[in-house]
């Protein structure tokens, strides 16, 4: 899914509703969960190979994917 950067050069930040802050679209939610599953299947040491800019987010998603659901 491409990032919307159409308002990146404007003086005003984009509207939260323009970014879907009200509710995730079901397709976006499905893709997010699919990515979470993929992150969880990789070993934690994969983070060392990533660019520092994305390393922290990978580790955050990796930790979430390792959690056992209580139900």
Short mmCIF file of N, CA and C in Angstrom, two decimals, residues 10-58:
data_model
loop_
_atom_site.label_atom_id
_atom_site.label_comp_id
_atom_site.label_asym_id
_atom_site.label_seq_id
_atom_site.Cartn_x
_atom_site.Cartn_y
_atom_site.Cartn_z
N UNK A 10 2.80 20.76 1.99
CA UNK A 10 1.91 21.85 2.40
C UNK A 10 2.26 22.34 3.80
N UNK A 11 1.79 23.54 4.13
CA UNK A 11 2.06 24.12 5.44
C UNK A 11 1.18 23.52 6.52
N UNK A 12 0.09 22.88 6.14
CA UNK A 12 -0.84 22.32 7.11
C UNK A 12 -0.73 20.80 7.13
N UNK A 13 -0.80 20.21 8.32
CA UNK A 13 -0.76 18.74 8.38
C UNK A 13 -2.03 18.15 7.76
N UNK A 14 -1.96 16.92 7.30
CA UNK A 14 -3.15 16.30 6.71
C UNK A 14 -4.22 16.07 7.76
N UNK A 15 -5.44 16.03 7.32
CA UNK A 15 -6.56 15.77 8.21
C UNK A 15 -6.45 14.35 8.76
N UNK A 16 -6.70 14.14 10.06
CA UNK A 16 -6.65 12.78 10.61
C UNK A 16 -7.60 11.83 9.89
N UNK A 17 -8.76 12.35 9.47
CA UNK A 17 -9.69 11.47 8.77
C UNK A 17 -9.15 11.08 7.40
N UNK A 18 -8.32 11.95 6.81
CA UNK A 18 -7.70 11.62 5.54
C UNK A 18 -6.73 10.46 5.67
N UNK A 19 -6.20 10.26 6.85
CA UNK A 19 -5.27 9.17 7.10
C UNK A 19 -5.99 7.94 7.64
N UNK A 20 -7.31 8.00 7.77
CA UNK A 20 -8.06 6.84 8.24
C UNK A 20 -8.00 6.67 9.75
N UNK A 21 -7.86 7.77 10.48
CA UNK A 21 -7.75 7.67 11.93
C UNK A 21 -9.04 7.21 12.59
N UNK A 22 -10.16 7.39 11.92
CA UNK A 22 -11.44 7.01 12.52
C UNK A 22 -11.55 5.49 12.66
N UNK A 23 -11.20 4.76 11.63
CA UNK A 23 -11.29 3.29 11.66
C UNK A 23 -10.46 2.75 10.51
N UNK A 24 -9.75 1.68 10.79
CA UNK A 24 -8.99 1.02 9.73
C UNK A 24 -9.94 0.35 8.75
N UNK A 25 -9.63 0.45 7.51
CA UNK A 25 -10.37 -0.27 6.48
C UNK A 25 -10.09 -1.76 6.69
N UNK A 26 -11.07 -2.64 6.54
CA UNK A 26 -10.86 -4.07 6.77
C UNK A 26 -9.66 -4.64 5.99
N UNK A 27 -9.46 -4.17 4.77
CA UNK A 27 -8.32 -4.66 3.98
C UNK A 27 -7.00 -4.21 4.60
N UNK A 28 -6.93 -2.99 5.09
CA UNK A 28 -5.73 -2.49 5.75
C UNK A 28 -5.46 -3.27 7.03
N UNK A 29 -6.52 -3.55 7.76
CA UNK A 29 -6.39 -4.31 8.99
C UNK A 29 -5.86 -5.72 8.70
N UNK A 30 -6.37 -6.34 7.63
CA UNK A 30 -5.92 -7.68 7.25
C UNK A 30 -4.44 -7.67 6.87
N UNK A 31 -4.03 -6.66 6.11
CA UNK A 31 -2.63 -6.56 5.71
C UNK A 31 -1.71 -6.31 6.91
N UNK A 32 -2.18 -5.50 7.87
CA UNK A 32 -1.40 -5.26 9.08
C UNK A 32 -1.18 -6.55 9.84
N UNK A 33 -2.25 -7.33 10.02
CA UNK A 33 -2.14 -8.58 10.76
C UNK A 33 -1.27 -9.59 10.01
N UNK A 34 -1.35 -9.59 8.69
CA UNK A 34 -0.50 -10.47 7.89
C UNK A 34 0.97 -10.10 8.10
N UNK A 35 1.26 -8.81 8.13
CA UNK A 35 2.62 -8.35 8.39
C UNK A 35 3.09 -8.71 9.78
N UNK A 36 2.18 -8.65 10.75
CA UNK A 36 2.50 -9.01 12.12
C UNK A 36 2.86 -10.49 12.19
N UNK A 37 2.11 -11.33 11.49
CA UNK A 37 2.42 -12.76 11.44
C UNK A 37 3.80 -12.99 10.83
N UNK A 38 4.10 -12.25 9.76
CA UNK A 38 5.39 -12.40 9.09
C UNK A 38 6.52 -11.97 10.01
N UNK A 39 6.35 -10.85 10.71
CA UNK A 39 7.38 -10.38 11.64
C UNK A 39 7.63 -11.41 12.73
N UNK A 40 6.57 -12.03 13.19
CA UNK A 40 6.69 -13.02 14.26
C UNK A 40 7.38 -14.28 13.83
N UNK A 41 7.35 -14.59 12.55
CA UNK A 41 7.98 -15.82 12.08
C UNK A 41 9.49 -15.65 11.86
N UNK A 42 9.96 -14.42 11.83
CA UNK A 42 11.39 -14.16 11.67
C UNK A 42 12.09 -14.24 13.02
N UNK A 43 13.36 -14.63 13.06
CA UNK A 43 14.08 -14.63 14.34
C UNK A 43 14.36 -13.20 14.80
N UNK A 44 14.47 -13.03 16.10
CA UNK A 44 14.70 -11.69 16.66
C UNK A 44 16.02 -11.09 16.18
N UNK A 45 17.01 -11.92 15.89
CA UNK A 45 18.31 -11.41 15.45
C UNK A 45 18.23 -10.74 14.08
N UNK A 46 17.12 -10.91 13.37
CA UNK A 46 16.92 -10.23 12.09
C UNK A 46 17.01 -8.72 12.27
N UNK A 47 16.64 -8.23 13.45
CA UNK A 47 16.66 -6.79 13.71
C UNK A 47 18.06 -6.20 13.53
N UNK A 48 19.09 -6.99 13.83
CA UNK A 48 20.46 -6.50 13.70
C UNK A 48 20.81 -6.20 12.25
N UNK A 49 20.13 -6.85 11.31
CA UNK A 49 20.41 -6.66 9.89
C UNK A 49 19.63 -5.48 9.29
N UNK A 50 18.68 -4.94 10.04
CA UNK A 50 17.82 -3.87 9.53
C UNK A 50 18.46 -2.50 9.73
N UNK A 51 18.01 -1.56 8.94
CA UNK A 51 18.44 -0.17 9.09
C UNK A 51 17.97 0.33 10.45
N UNK A 52 18.79 1.10 11.16
CA UNK A 52 18.41 1.59 12.48
C UNK A 52 17.07 2.34 12.50
N UNK A 53 16.72 2.95 11.38
CA UNK A 53 15.48 3.73 11.31
C UNK A 53 14.25 2.84 11.49
N UNK A 54 14.30 1.58 11.09
CA UNK A 54 13.14 0.68 11.20
C UNK A 54 13.32 -0.40 12.25
N UNK A 55 14.52 -0.50 12.84
CA UNK A 55 14.81 -1.57 13.79
C UNK A 55 13.88 -1.57 15.00
N UNK A 56 13.64 -0.41 15.60
CA UNK A 56 12.80 -0.35 16.80
C UNK A 56 11.36 -0.78 16.49
N UNK A 57 10.83 -0.38 15.34
CA UNK A 57 9.46 -0.76 14.98
C UNK A 57 9.38 -2.26 14.73
N UNK A 58 10.40 -2.83 14.08
CA UNK A 58 10.42 -4.27 13.86
C UNK A 58 10.40 -5.00 15.20
#
